[in-house]
Each structure stands twice: as structure tokens, then as C-alpha cells.
Coordinates of C-alpha atoms in Angstrom, one line a residue:
Chain A
M1023 CA 34.9 4.4 25.9
P1024 CA 37.5 5.5 28.5
A1025 CA 40.0 3.1 26.9
A1026 CA 39.6 4.8 23.6
E1027 CA 40.3 8.2 25.1
E1028 CA 43.6 7.0 26.6
V1029 CA 44.9 5.8 23.3
K1030 CA 44.6 9.3 21.9
S1031 CA 48.0 10.9 21.8
S1032 CA 47.6 13.9 19.6
W1033 CA 47.7 17.1 21.7
A1034 CA 45.2 18.6 19.4
D1035 CA 42.7 16.0 20.3
E1036 CA 43.3 16.5 24.0
V1037 CA 42.7 20.2 23.7
E1038 CA 39.5 19.4 22.0
L1039 CA 38.5 17.1 24.8
E1040 CA 39.3 19.6 27.5
G1041 CA 37.0 22.1 26.0
G1042 CA 34.5 19.4 25.4
S1043 CA 32.1 20.1 28.3
L1044 CA 28.9 21.4 26.8
P1045 CA 27.8 24.9 27.8
P1046 CA 24.5 24.7 29.7
S1047 CA 21.3 25.2 27.7
T1048 CA 19.7 28.6 28.1
E1049 CA 16.1 29.8 27.9
V1050 CA 15.4 33.4 27.1
V1051 CA 11.9 34.9 27.1
E1052 CA 11.6 38.2 25.5
N1053 CA 9.0 40.2 23.5
G1054 CA 6.6 37.4 23.0
Q1055 CA 9.2 34.8 22.0
K1056 CA 10.9 32.1 23.9
I1057 CA 14.4 31.3 22.6
V1058 CA 15.9 28.0 23.7
T1059 CA 19.6 27.4 23.1
E1060 CA 21.0 23.9 23.4
Y1061 CA 24.4 22.4 22.8
K1062 CA 24.9 18.8 22.0
Y1063 CA 27.2 16.3 20.2
T1064 CA 26.2 14.8 16.9
E1065 CA 26.9 11.2 16.1
D1066 CA 30.3 12.0 14.6
N1067 CA 31.3 13.9 17.8
K1068 CA 30.8 17.4 16.4
K1069 CA 29.5 20.0 18.7
V1070 CA 26.3 21.7 17.5
K1071 CA 24.3 24.6 18.8
I1072 CA 20.5 24.3 18.4
I1073 CA 18.4 27.4 18.7
R1074 CA 14.7 26.9 18.8
T1075 CA 12.4 29.9 18.8
Y1076 CA 8.9 29.6 20.0
K1077 CA 6.2 32.2 19.7
I1078 CA 4.2 32.7 22.9
E1079 CA 0.6 33.4 22.4
K1080 CA -2.0 34.4 24.9
R1081 CA -5.5 33.1 24.3
V1082 CA -8.7 33.6 26.2
V1083 CA -10.2 30.2 26.9
S1084 CA -12.9 28.8 29.1
K1085 CA -12.2 28.0 32.7
S1086 CA -12.2 24.2 32.1
I1087 CA -9.6 24.5 29.4
A1088 CA -7.4 26.9 31.4
L1089 CA -7.6 24.4 34.3
R1090 CA -6.5 21.6 32.0
K1091 CA -3.5 23.7 30.9
T1092 CA -2.2 23.5 34.4
W1093 CA -2.4 19.7 34.6
K1094 CA 0.9 18.0 35.3
K1095 CA 2.3 15.8 32.6
F1096 CA 2.2 12.1 33.2
G1097 CA 3.3 8.8 31.8
E1098 CA 6.1 9.0 29.3
S1099 CA 5.9 12.8 29.3
S1100 CA 6.2 13.2 33.0
N1101 CA 9.8 14.5 32.6
D1102 CA 9.1 16.9 29.8
K1103 CA 9.6 20.6 30.3
P1104 CA 6.7 22.9 29.8
G1105 CA 6.1 23.5 26.1
P1106 CA 6.3 20.9 23.3
N1107 CA 9.0 18.3 23.4
P1108 CA 10.8 18.3 20.1
A1109 CA 11.2 14.5 20.4
T1110 CA 7.5 13.9 20.1
T1111 CA 6.2 17.1 18.5
I1112 CA 7.6 18.1 15.1
V1113 CA 6.4 20.9 12.9
G1114 CA 5.9 19.4 9.5
E1115 CA 6.6 20.8 6.1
D1116 CA 4.1 23.0 4.5
V1117 CA 1.3 21.2 2.8
Y1118 CA -1.4 22.7 0.8
M1119 CA -5.0 21.9 0.3
Q1120 CA -5.3 21.0 -3.3
F1121 CA -8.7 22.1 -4.5
I1122 CA -10.2 20.0 -7.3
S1123 CA -12.3 21.8 -9.9
S1124 CA -13.8 18.9 -11.7
K1125 CA -14.2 15.3 -10.9
E1126 CA -13.2 14.0 -14.4
E1127 CA -9.8 15.5 -14.3
D1128 CA -9.1 13.7 -11.1
N1129 CA -9.8 10.2 -12.2
K1130 CA -7.5 10.4 -15.2
P1131 CA -4.6 8.0 -14.8
E1132 CA -1.7 10.3 -15.1
D1133 CA 1.2 8.0 -15.5
E1134 CA -0.2 5.8 -18.3
G1135 CA -1.2 8.9 -20.3
L1136 CA 2.3 10.3 -20.1
D1137 CA 3.9 7.0 -21.1
K1138 CA 1.7 6.7 -24.1
L1139 CA 2.6 10.2 -25.2
K1140 CA 6.3 9.4 -24.8
A1141 CA 5.9 6.2 -26.8
L1142 CA 4.5 8.2 -29.7
G1143 CA 8.0 9.6 -30.1
D1144 CA 8.3 12.5 -32.5
K1145 CA 4.6 13.1 -32.9
N1146 CA 4.7 15.8 -30.3
V1147 CA 1.4 17.1 -29.3
V1148 CA 2.8 19.7 -26.9
K1149 CA 6.0 21.6 -27.7
C1150 CA 8.0 23.5 -25.1
R1151 CA 9.1 27.0 -26.1
V1152 CA 12.3 26.7 -24.1
C1153 CA 13.7 23.4 -25.2
S1154 CA 11.2 22.1 -27.8
G1155 CA 10.6 19.1 -25.6
D1156 CA 7.2 17.4 -25.5
H1157 CA 5.9 19.2 -22.4
W1158 CA 4.3 22.5 -21.6
T1159 CA 6.7 25.4 -21.3
S1160 CA 5.7 26.0 -17.7
K1161 CA 6.7 22.5 -16.8
C1162 CA 10.1 22.7 -18.6
P1163 CA 12.9 21.5 -16.3
W1164 CA 15.2 24.0 -18.0
K1165 CA 12.9 26.9 -17.5
D1166 CA 15.1 28.5 -14.9
S1167 CA 18.4 26.8 -15.4
G1168 CA 21.0 28.2 -17.8
I1169 CA 21.6 24.9 -19.5
M1170 CA 19.5 25.7 -22.5
A1171 CA 20.7 29.2 -23.1
G1172 CA 21.6 29.7 -26.7
K1173 CA 21.5 26.0 -27.4
P1174 CA 18.2 25.1 -28.8
L1175 CA 17.5 21.5 -29.3
D1176 CA 17.3 20.2 -32.8
D1177 CA 15.6 16.9 -32.8
K1178 CA 16.8 15.9 -36.2
K1179 CA 20.5 16.2 -35.3
L1180 CA 20.2 13.9 -32.4
P1181 CA 22.6 11.1 -32.5
V1182 CA 19.9 8.5 -32.2
P1183 CA 21.5 5.1 -32.7
G1184 CA 19.9 2.4 -34.8
V1185 CA 18.0 4.8 -37.1
P1186 CA 17.6 3.3 -40.6
G1187 CA 20.4 4.5 -42.9
A1188 CA 22.9 4.6 -40.2
E1189 CA 23.2 0.9 -40.0
P1190 CA 26.8 0.1 -40.2
G1191 CA 26.3 -2.9 -42.6
K1192 CA 24.7 -0.8 -45.3
P1193 CA 26.1 2.7 -45.4
G1194 CA 23.9 4.7 -47.7
G1195 CA 25.6 6.1 -50.9
S1196 CA 29.2 5.2 -50.5
K1197 CA 30.4 1.8 -51.7
Y1198 CA 33.5 1.8 -49.6
V1199 CA 33.0 0.1 -46.3
P1200 CA 35.9 0.4 -43.9
P1201 CA 37.2 -3.0 -42.8
S1202 CA 36.3 -2.2 -39.2
L1203 CA 32.7 -1.8 -40.2
R1204 CA 32.3 -4.8 -42.5
D1205 CA 30.2 -7.8 -41.5
G1206 CA 32.3 -10.1 -39.4
A1207 CA 34.7 -7.4 -38.4
T1208 CA 36.4 -7.7 -35.1
K1209 CA 34.4 -6.6 -32.2
R1210 CA 37.0 -4.2 -31.0
T1211 CA 35.5 -1.4 -32.9
D1212 CA 34.1 1.6 -31.2
G1213 CA 32.2 4.3 -32.7
P1214 CA 28.9 6.0 -32.3
N1215 CA 27.3 3.8 -34.9
M1216 CA 28.2 0.6 -33.3
P1217 CA 25.3 -1.9 -33.2
R1218 CA 24.5 -2.6 -29.7
R1219 CA 22.4 -4.9 -27.6
D1220 CA 18.8 -3.9 -27.3
D1221 CA 18.9 -3.2 -23.6
N1222 CA 21.8 -0.8 -24.3
Y1223 CA 19.8 1.3 -26.6
S1224 CA 19.0 4.1 -24.3
A1225 CA 22.1 4.0 -22.1
I1226 CA 24.3 7.0 -21.9
R1227 CA 27.7 7.5 -20.4
I1228 CA 28.5 10.6 -18.5
A1229 CA 32.2 11.3 -18.0
N1230 CA 34.2 13.9 -16.2
I1231 CA 32.1 14.1 -13.1
S1232 CA 33.7 15.4 -10.0
D1233 CA 34.5 12.8 -7.4
S1234 CA 32.2 14.2 -4.8
T1235 CA 29.1 13.4 -6.9
T1236 CA 26.6 11.0 -5.4
E1237 CA 23.9 8.9 -6.9
T1238 CA 21.3 11.4 -5.7
D1239 CA 23.1 14.3 -7.4
L1240 CA 23.2 12.4 -10.6
E1241 CA 19.6 11.4 -10.4
E1242 CA 18.6 15.0 -9.9
L1243 CA 20.7 15.9 -12.9
V1244 CA 19.1 13.4 -15.3
K1245 CA 15.7 13.0 -13.9
P1246 CA 14.2 16.0 -15.8
F1247 CA 14.8 14.3 -19.1
G1248 CA 12.5 11.4 -18.5
P1249 CA 12.0 8.1 -16.6
I1250 CA 15.2 6.3 -15.8
H1251 CA 15.5 2.5 -16.0
K1252 CA 18.9 2.2 -14.3
L1253 CA 21.6 4.4 -12.9
F1254 CA 25.1 3.3 -12.3
L1255 CA 27.8 5.6 -10.8
A1256 CA 31.3 4.1 -10.8
K1257 CA 32.7 4.3 -7.3
D1258 CA 36.0 3.5 -5.8
K1259 CA 35.6 0.4 -3.7
Q1260 CA 37.9 1.7 -0.9
T1261 CA 37.0 5.3 -0.6
G1262 CA 33.5 5.2 -2.0
L1263 CA 34.2 8.3 -4.0
C1264 CA 33.0 8.6 -7.5
K1265 CA 35.5 7.5 -10.2
G1266 CA 34.4 10.1 -12.6
F1267 CA 31.9 8.4 -14.8
A1268 CA 28.4 7.0 -14.7
Y1269 CA 25.9 5.2 -16.9
I1270 CA 22.3 6.1 -17.1
H1271 CA 19.7 3.8 -18.7
F1272 CA 16.7 5.7 -19.8
K1273 CA 13.4 4.1 -20.5
F1274 CA 13.1 5.9 -23.8
K1275 CA 15.7 6.5 -26.4
T1276 CA 14.4 10.0 -27.1
D1277 CA 14.9 11.0 -23.5
A1278 CA 18.5 9.7 -23.7
A1279 CA 19.2 11.6 -26.9
K1280 CA 17.8 14.7 -25.3
A1281 CA 20.0 14.2 -22.3
I1282 CA 23.1 13.8 -24.4
S1283 CA 22.5 16.9 -26.5
R1284 CA 21.9 19.0 -23.5
L1285 CA 24.3 17.7 -20.9
H1286 CA 27.3 17.3 -23.2
G1287 CA 29.6 20.3 -22.4
H1288 CA 27.4 21.3 -19.5
G1289 CA 29.3 22.7 -16.6
Y1290 CA 28.6 20.7 -13.5
D1291 CA 30.4 21.1 -10.2
H1292 CA 33.4 23.0 -11.7
L1293 CA 33.9 20.3 -14.4
I1294 CA 32.6 20.1 -17.9
L1295 CA 30.6 17.0 -18.5
S1296 CA 31.2 14.8 -21.5
V1297 CA 28.2 12.8 -22.4
D1298 CA 27.8 10.2 -25.2
W1299 CA 26.0 7.0 -25.9
S1300 CA 27.2 4.2 -23.8
K1301 CA 29.7 2.0 -25.7
P1302 CA 29.6 -1.7 -25.2
S1303 CA 32.6 -3.1 -23.3
N1304 CA 35.4 -4.6 -25.3
N1305 CA 35.0 -8.1 -24.2
Q1306 CA 31.5 -8.3 -25.6
Chain B
M1037 CA -0.6 25.2 6.3
K1038 CA 2.1 23.7 8.5
P1039 CA 0.8 20.6 10.1
I1040 CA 2.1 19.6 13.6
I1041 CA 3.3 16.0 13.5
L1042 CA 2.8 14.1 16.7
H1043 CA 5.3 11.3 17.1
G1044 CA 4.3 9.6 20.2
H1045 CA 3.5 6.1 18.9
E1046 CA 5.8 3.4 17.7
R1047 CA 3.1 1.6 15.6
S1048 CA 0.2 2.5 13.5
I1049 CA -2.5 4.7 14.8
T1050 CA -5.9 3.1 15.5
Q1051 CA -8.0 6.0 16.6
I1052 CA -7.8 9.7 17.4
K1053 CA -10.5 11.7 19.2
Y1054 CA -10.8 15.3 20.5
N1055 CA -12.5 16.0 23.8
R1056 CA -15.6 18.1 23.8
E1057 CA -13.9 21.5 23.9
G1058 CA -11.2 20.4 21.5
D1059 CA -8.2 21.5 23.6
L1060 CA -7.1 17.9 24.0
L1061 CA -6.5 15.3 21.4
F1062 CA -6.4 11.6 22.4
S1063 CA -4.6 9.0 20.2
S1064 CA -4.3 5.3 20.4
A1065 CA -2.1 3.0 18.4
K1066 CA -1.2 -0.6 18.0
D1067 CA 1.6 0.0 20.6
N1068 CA 0.1 -0.2 24.1
K1069 CA 0.1 3.4 25.3
P1070 CA -2.7 5.8 24.4
N1071 CA -1.4 9.4 24.3
V1072 CA -3.1 12.7 25.0
W1073 CA -1.9 16.0 23.4
F1074 CA -2.7 19.6 23.6
S1075 CA -4.2 20.2 20.2
L1076 CA -3.1 23.8 19.9
N1077 CA 0.7 23.4 20.1
G1078 CA 1.1 19.6 19.9
E1079 CA 2.5 19.4 23.4
R1080 CA 2.1 15.9 24.8
L1081 CA 0.3 15.9 28.1
G1082 CA 0.9 12.3 28.9
T1083 CA 0.6 8.7 28.1
F1084 CA -1.7 6.1 29.6
N1085 CA 0.6 3.3 30.5
G1086 CA -0.8 -0.1 31.5
H1087 CA -2.1 -2.0 28.5
Q1088 CA -0.3 -5.0 27.2
G1089 CA -1.7 -5.2 23.7
A1090 CA -2.7 -3.1 20.7
V1091 CA -5.2 -0.4 21.8
W1092 CA -8.1 -0.6 19.4
C1093 CA -10.5 2.1 20.7
I1094 CA -10.6 5.1 23.0
D1095 CA -13.1 7.6 24.2
V1096 CA -13.3 10.5 26.5
D1097 CA -16.3 11.7 28.5
W1098 CA -17.8 15.2 28.0
T1099 CA -16.2 16.6 31.2
T1100 CA -12.8 15.3 30.2
T1101 CA -12.3 13.5 33.5
K1102 CA -12.7 9.9 32.4
F1103 CA -11.0 8.1 29.6
I1104 CA -11.8 4.6 28.4
S1105 CA -9.6 2.4 26.2
G1106 CA -10.1 -1.1 24.9
A1107 CA -7.2 -3.3 23.8
G1108 CA -6.1 -6.6 22.3
D1109 CA -4.9 -7.8 25.7
N1110 CA -8.5 -8.6 26.6
T1111 CA -9.1 -5.7 28.8
C1112 CA -11.1 -2.5 28.8
K1113 CA -9.6 0.1 31.1
L1114 CA -10.8 3.3 32.6
W1115 CA -8.4 6.1 33.4
D1116 CA -8.3 9.5 35.1
C1117 CA -7.6 12.1 32.5
E1118 CA -5.8 14.5 34.8
T1119 CA -3.3 12.1 36.3
G1120 CA -3.2 9.3 33.7
K1121 CA -3.8 6.8 36.4
E1122 CA -5.7 3.6 35.8
T1123 CA -8.9 3.6 37.8
G1124 CA -10.8 0.6 36.5
N1125 CA -9.9 -2.6 34.7
I1126 CA -12.4 -5.0 33.1
K1127 CA -11.2 -8.3 32.0
T1128 CA -12.9 -9.7 28.9
M1129 CA -12.8 -13.0 27.1
S1130 CA -11.5 -11.7 23.8
S1131 CA -10.1 -8.4 22.6
V1132 CA -12.1 -5.2 22.9
R1133 CA -12.8 -3.7 19.5
T1134 CA -14.9 -0.7 20.3
C1135 CA -15.7 1.4 23.3
M1136 CA -17.6 4.6 24.0
F1137 CA -19.1 6.7 26.8
S1138 CA -22.7 7.6 26.6
Y1139 CA -23.4 11.3 26.3
S1140 CA -24.0 11.7 30.0
A1141 CA -21.0 9.5 30.8
N1142 CA -23.1 7.6 33.3
M1143 CA -22.7 4.5 31.2
A1144 CA -20.2 3.1 28.7
V1145 CA -20.4 0.5 26.0
Y1146 CA -17.7 -1.8 24.8
S1147 CA -17.8 -4.8 22.4
T1148 CA -15.6 -7.8 22.1
D1149 CA -14.4 -9.7 19.1
K1150 CA -15.5 -13.1 18.0
A1151 CA -12.3 -15.0 18.7
M1152 CA -11.0 -17.9 20.8
K1153 CA -14.4 -19.6 20.7
Q1154 CA -16.0 -16.5 22.3
P1155 CA -18.9 -14.9 20.5
C1156 CA -18.9 -11.2 19.7
E1157 CA -20.8 -9.4 22.5
I1158 CA -21.8 -5.9 23.5
F1159 CA -21.6 -4.9 27.1
I1160 CA -23.2 -1.9 28.8
I1161 CA -21.5 -0.9 32.0
D1162 CA -22.2 1.7 34.7
V1163 CA -19.3 4.0 35.1
R1164 CA -20.7 6.5 37.6
T1165 CA -18.5 5.3 40.5
I1166 CA -15.2 3.7 39.7
D1167 CA -13.7 2.0 42.8
S1168 CA -12.1 -1.2 43.8
S1169 CA -15.2 -3.2 43.3
F1170 CA -15.6 -1.9 39.7
S1171 CA -13.9 -4.8 38.0
Q1172 CA -16.2 -7.3 39.7
Q1173 CA -19.3 -5.4 38.8
Q1174 CA -21.8 -7.0 36.5
P1175 CA -22.6 -5.2 33.3
I1176 CA -26.0 -3.6 33.1
L1177 CA -26.7 -5.3 29.8
R1178 CA -25.1 -7.9 27.6
I1179 CA -26.1 -8.4 24.0
P1180 CA -24.6 -11.4 22.4
I1181 CA -24.2 -11.0 18.6
S1182 CA -24.6 -14.2 16.7
G1183 CA -23.9 -12.7 13.2
P1184 CA -21.0 -10.7 11.9
R1185 CA -19.0 -9.0 14.6
V1186 CA -19.3 -5.3 15.7
S1187 CA -16.7 -3.1 14.2
S1188 CA -17.9 0.3 15.2
I1189 CA -20.3 1.7 17.7
L1190 CA -22.2 4.9 18.6
W1191 CA -24.6 6.0 21.4
D1192 CA -27.5 8.2 20.5
N1193 CA -27.8 11.5 22.2
L1194 CA -30.4 10.5 24.7
D1195 CA -28.5 7.4 26.0
E1196 CA -31.5 5.3 25.0
M1197 CA -30.1 3.2 22.2
I1198 CA -26.8 2.3 20.6
I1199 CA -26.0 2.0 16.9
T1200 CA -23.6 -0.7 15.8
G1201 CA -21.7 -1.1 12.5
H1202 CA -20.8 -4.6 11.6
E1203 CA -18.2 -6.5 9.7
S1204 CA -20.7 -7.4 7.0
G1205 CA -21.7 -3.7 6.4
E1206 CA -24.9 -4.0 8.4
I1207 CA -26.0 -1.2 10.7
N1208 CA -28.2 -2.0 13.7
Q1209 CA -30.0 0.0 16.3
W1210 CA -30.4 -1.6 19.8
D1211 CA -32.9 -0.5 22.4
L1212 CA -31.2 -0.4 25.8
K1213 CA -34.3 -1.0 27.9
T1214 CA -35.1 -4.3 26.3
G1215 CA -31.8 -5.2 24.7
K1216 CA -33.6 -5.9 21.4
K1217 CA -32.7 -4.9 17.9
I1218 CA -35.2 -2.2 16.8
N1219 CA -33.9 -1.3 13.4
S1220 CA -31.5 -2.6 10.9
T1221 CA -30.2 -1.7 7.5
K1222 CA -27.5 -3.0 5.1
E1223 CA -26.2 -0.4 2.7
H1224 CA -22.6 -1.3 2.8
D1225 CA -21.1 -4.5 1.3
N1226 CA -18.0 -4.6 3.5
L1227 CA -16.7 -3.9 7.0
I1228 CA -17.6 -0.6 8.6
N1229 CA -14.4 0.8 10.0
D1230 CA -15.7 3.9 11.6
M1231 CA -18.9 5.9 12.5
Q1232 CA -19.0 9.5 13.5
F1233 CA -21.8 11.9 14.4
N1234 CA -22.4 15.3 13.0
K1235 CA -22.4 18.1 15.5
D1236 CA -25.9 17.7 16.8
G1237 CA -26.0 13.9 16.5
T1238 CA -28.9 13.9 14.0
M1239 CA -26.9 12.2 11.3
F1240 CA -23.8 10.0 11.3
I1241 CA -21.3 9.1 8.7
T1242 CA -19.9 5.6 8.1
A1243 CA -16.6 4.7 6.6
S1244 CA -16.4 1.3 4.9
K1245 CA -14.0 -1.0 3.3
D1246 CA -16.3 -1.1 0.3
H1247 CA -14.8 2.2 -0.9
T1248 CA -17.7 4.3 0.1
A1249 CA -18.7 6.5 3.0
K1250 CA -22.4 7.0 3.7
L1251 CA -24.5 9.4 5.6
F1252 CA -27.4 8.1 7.6
D1253 CA -30.2 9.5 9.7
T1254 CA -29.7 8.6 13.3
E1255 CA -33.3 8.1 14.1
T1256 CA -34.5 6.1 11.1
L1257 CA -31.2 4.8 9.7
A1258 CA -32.3 6.1 6.3
L1259 CA -29.5 6.5 3.8
L1260 CA -29.0 10.1 3.0
K1261 CA -25.8 10.5 1.0
T1262 CA -23.1 8.3 -0.5
F1263 CA -19.5 9.4 -1.0
K1264 CA -17.7 7.2 -3.5
T1265 CA -13.9 6.8 -3.8
E1266 CA -11.7 4.2 -5.4
R1267 CA -10.0 2.9 -2.2
P1268 CA -11.1 1.5 1.2
I1269 CA -12.1 4.2 3.6
N1270 CA -10.9 3.8 7.2
S1271 CA -12.4 6.9 8.8
A1272 CA -14.9 9.7 8.0
A1273 CA -15.7 12.9 9.9
I1274 CA -18.3 15.7 9.4
S1275 CA -17.2 19.3 9.8
P1276 CA -19.0 21.0 12.7
I1277 CA -19.2 24.4 10.9
A1278 CA -19.4 23.6 7.1
D1279 CA -21.1 21.1 4.9
H1280 CA -17.9 19.2 4.5
V1281 CA -16.9 15.7 5.1
A1282 CA -13.3 14.5 5.6
L1283 CA -12.4 11.0 4.5
G1284 CA -9.2 9.1 5.3
G1285 CA -8.2 5.8 3.8
G1286 CA -5.9 4.1 1.4
Q1287 CA -5.4 0.6 0.3
E1288 CA -5.0 -1.9 3.0
A1289 CA -1.8 -1.9 5.1
M1290 CA -0.9 -5.4 3.8
D1291 CA -0.9 -4.2 0.2
V1292 CA 1.1 -1.0 0.8
T1293 CA 4.5 -2.5 0.0
T1294 CA 3.4 -3.7 -3.4
T1295 CA 2.2 -0.4 -4.8
S1296 CA 3.7 3.0 -5.2
T1297 CA 2.8 5.8 -2.8
R1298 CA 1.2 7.7 -5.6
A1299 CA -1.1 4.9 -6.5
G1300 CA -1.8 4.4 -2.8
K1301 CA -3.7 7.7 -2.5
F1302 CA -2.9 8.3 1.1
D1303 CA -4.3 11.8 1.2
S1304 CA -7.2 13.1 3.3
R1305 CA -10.0 13.9 1.0
F1306 CA -12.7 16.5 1.5
F1307 CA -16.2 16.0 0.1
H1308 CA -19.1 18.3 0.0
L1309 CA -21.7 16.9 2.3
V1310 CA -24.7 17.7 0.1
F1311 CA -23.4 17.3 -3.4
E1312 CA -21.3 14.2 -2.7
E1313 CA -18.4 15.7 -4.7
E1314 CA -14.8 15.8 -3.8
F1315 CA -13.4 19.3 -3.7
A1316 CA -10.0 19.2 -2.0
R1317 CA -7.2 16.9 -0.8
V1318 CA -4.4 17.2 1.7
K1319 CA -1.3 15.1 1.3
G1320 CA 1.1 14.1 4.1
H1321 CA 0.9 10.5 5.3
F1322 CA 3.2 7.7 4.1
G1323 CA 0.6 5.1 4.6
P1324 CA -3.2 4.7 4.8
I1325 CA -5.0 7.0 7.2
N1326 CA -6.7 5.1 9.9
S1327 CA -8.5 7.8 11.7
V1328 CA -9.6 11.4 11.0
A1329 CA -11.3 13.9 13.4
F1330 CA -12.4 17.5 13.1
H1331 CA -11.7 19.9 15.9
P1332 CA -15.0 20.8 17.5
D1333 CA -14.5 24.4 16.4
G1334 CA -14.1 23.2 12.8
K1335 CA -10.9 25.3 12.2
S1336 CA -8.5 22.4 12.3
Y1337 CA -8.5 18.7 11.8
S1338 CA -6.3 15.8 12.6
S1339 CA -5.4 12.5 10.9
G1340 CA -3.7 9.4 12.3
G1341 CA -2.1 7.0 9.9
E1342 CA -0.6 3.6 9.5
D1343 CA 2.8 5.3 9.5
G1344 CA 2.4 6.0 13.2
Y1345 CA 2.1 9.7 13.0
V1346 CA -0.8 12.0 14.0
R1347 CA -0.9 15.2 11.9
V1348 CA -2.7 18.2 13.2
H1349 CA -3.7 20.5 10.4
T1350 CA -5.0 24.1 11.0
F1351 CA -6.9 25.2 8.0
D1352 CA -5.6 28.1 5.9
S1353 CA -7.8 31.0 5.0
S1354 CA -8.1 29.4 1.5
Y1355 CA -10.3 26.7 3.0
F1356 CA -12.7 29.1 4.6
E1357 CA -12.8 31.3 1.5
Y1358 CA -13.5 28.3 -0.7
N1359 CA -17.0 28.3 -2.1
F1360 CA -18.4 25.2 -3.7
D1361 CA -19.6 26.1 -7.2
Y1362 CA -23.1 25.0 -8.0

């Protein structure tokens, strides 16, 4: 490490180093609270201040317990200060006791039931009032978000690929078939009605994403629409930043269609998303 | 409720136990240092350093002065609770699977595994005075077990007999005066992982790999209640203040990586003692729960899991207000 410090030539860095000694940690006890302030460096050499607040409680206990409270710490804990050591004692996240009203409910296999419902497709049993999706209104992922405002979903207008009648080979009604769509036409065509490989059916392409987007962000964005099979975020090899587009493979086509209709034109991270069915690459 | 997470172990928890007053919580894991914690704020009092193998079992006497631990390094050690110093060391021929003080803490029992051509055996030792001659001292009683090995053990309240749970699901009572088996029952089909008394020791609950927990009468070994689940149960505890039973389990550690956490069902489950019906669950662990224990005041409980964490839960008011509908 000393060698690395010598190499540093920027005066700004040196100033940083001079002020680098950490202020001592303080402990203040006032009106029933102990406030511990600590300073330390994080992994990337940033100085952080940690303030921990403990509530001090007085309890009346039996003599034997009170005596045990005065025992000295031993073993691995012999160097610990009084009070819980944050390295070994962590306050967990809130958990709740889930009360179960009836036994039958509990044995129901949730996942399979949902999958079956999804597979049924349009025969929706449950209809959401917010987005007309096949879930209860209270469970709607768009309940609180502004995405759905004034943009109700119309299932019939969904650009679902591969529906009968939209087959490019037999355009209903019109006799004229554009050369690009005739059988044996070159494969350089691109259009929403392109026949595609089976595994591409439920893939969508999201473009115009900001470069700071990560896979997790993306997953959060598309997760509410339904189960995802695969998620690909194009990233620059050097910088690791997002290149601005991503492909999502949904498990079900209806979910994908829903995602397109709702995410297209949706403002996300100061940019407006453009979402469409994923088009097969040109060299196919 | 906000659980306190105790992260003192590097490997999966094997057993957790409160002392009689409940101010201290002892935990052991497959790493080699049992820990002791203040149950109220989760502060670690200390670690018992000295074992060289996985610690399988621990117990503390009723005055919280002596602590016993049995480990996979073929030793059973006695410790001073206040200082964490090792006071006694008994070498065995195979790993020590279970250990427990008698109620008076004049005696202790430990059992060894059937391994390395050694039979499974139960040893009763005198622990009134622990000095330099302790490790050479002969046990008061040795009971060799020819059948399936002992996987859990309990003393009765009068220090007159011990109850053992076996690998096959069998439960036996042994008379200490004669060293003979006086009663036996086989209600479980698989290994009994854990046995715990209710508050007054008149009943005990077993936790078995056959997906059930069963309540037995201590005196007669009569089966009283059966709590059914759909996964192996590693530990079961009876609430000291309510007719509630807490069960901890999950599928076996070796199968964990092949199933999702949701299918694993790693939550602690609460059953009504009398109606044998589940009424509540608490989530939290990332792996199966290996040991559960109620605080002796019944207002909190702890669970230790395969994930290496001990979680101390203090019940919300909703738990005390909950009334079982019948």
C-alpha cells in the first residue's frame, strides 16, 4: 500500500489523504438513549459516518439474572464493548406471524393453480378493474403507479403474433400479396407480422432505456406482467453500461402482449420507452 | 415483530437452548464453538472455545453454572458458564450425539454414535465435582444399545429414568437403578430429531423425520397428539404459557439446492396443542430450521437454522390476542 500512495501525484488526492485520519468514535448517553457515532472507510475508500441509536431500558429482574448481567464477556466476545456487537447481533427485518384460518387453503398448491389459469388465456375468471388483467384489483401491479392512467387495456387490439388471419402467407380478403410477404421471399423482411421461431413468440424488445439501467431494474419493470423465461440487457463490454435496449422472453404470450401495450410510450428514467415484439435478427 | 438475528456461527446451527430463567440463550453449530447470548438484546456473552469438531448437543444446568457440550471430535466437555473455561473433558470412542443434565444437575447423560466399529452407548456420569480427576472417572452407568442409535434424550423430572428417541422412531424408557429398559413404544417411522418437555415435564413432544411431531405422556409413553406436516420436522417445542406448539423443519439440507425456497417451507409453524391444527407461521430462515426453543416466559421464541443464524422473535400483541376458533 505505501507504494501506491507515493505514486499519487494529484494535489487533490494528497489533500484528501491529509484529512484522512478518522475522527474518534463518540458515545453519548442522553434521555434514555445511547447514541454511538463511528467513522470508517468503505471498500472504495469513502468515508462514512455510522450513527447507531440504542434504547436503554431498565428492567427489574431476579438477583441471579442481575448477577449474570455483570459477567465478563469471554471467548470470541472478550474484546466486545458492553452492549450488542453489530458484527454478531443484527436487528432483522420486520416479519409477521401469518395466521391461517383454514387448513384447506393452506394446502393448495399456489403456483400450479396460477399457471393453469394463465394457460387458459382469454377465458378470464377474474378481471381487474384497473387494467382488466386476470387478477384481483387489489393485487394489480398498476394499482398505485400512473402507468395505466387513461390507457385501459383492450385485449382485442393486442398485437399478438401468429393469430389466425394474420398469417403472412394468406392475407385475408386482399388478393394482392406484397413481394416481400410472398412465400419464398427473402428473409430480410421485417414487420410485426413476420413469422418467427417458436421460442421467440413471447419475446419483446424494449428500446430507449437509459444507460444506467441494470438487470434488476428491468426485472422489476417487467415482473408484474407475468413469469419471465429469459431476460437480456445489452451491455457495453468495456464499460458495462446498458446499450439502450433489452429483450425479455415471457413464459406466456398474453403477458408479453400486455407488457407491450402498457410499457410502449411509458416514461422510464427520463426517457420514453419503445416496446415491440422482438424481431428476428437479419442473418436468420 | 423485529427478530434479532444472532450471527455468531459460521455453519449450520445444531441446537439452541435457554437457561431456566431464560435470560441466556445457548447455541451450538457445526462449527466448533458453542455461543451464549443475552436473550433480551442479543448481546453475545461469549463463546466456548475448545472443541475440534461439529458440536451436536448442548445443555445448561438449572443454576446456570455448568454447561455441557458433546461434539464430533469424540469428546464431551463441561464448562463454567461464567468464565467460559473448560472444566472437564471426557474422551469417547465415537462422536457424542446427545447430552443432558439431570434436573438436579448432579448427574449428566450423554450418548455416543454407532461408528468406527463402536456400538451406540449411553453413559451416565456424576458431575457434582469437576476436578482434574474428572476425565478418568468411571461412568455411573453404561447402557450399550444394540439396535438403532440414540438420536435424542431426556431425563425425567425425578432423575430416576431417561427417555431416549432412536433413529428408527422408537422411544424407550430406561430405569437408572437397574439400567434396564422399562417401557418402549414405536409411533414414529423415522429418525427422532428432537424431544422437548412441556413446562412441568408431564408430557414431551417429539420431532421426527417422518413429517410428524407427536406428544407423549412422560410416565406411560402413551401417544396423546399427532401434528402432521408435509416436510421433515427437526425440532418441536411446547409453549410454557399457551396450548401452542412450535415446529421447525424443512426438507433435508442435502435437497435444499434442488428446490425453490418457497417449496422448501422453511418457516416456523405454530400448532394448537389440543386441536392439532396449524394456526400461524413465521418466515425468516433461508434453510431448514434445526432447532426451536420457547423462552421460559413464553413471550418470545428462537429458532436456529441450517443457514447458520439464530433468530430471536418477541411475539407481537397479535399473538397473545389470537384466539383459536372452535
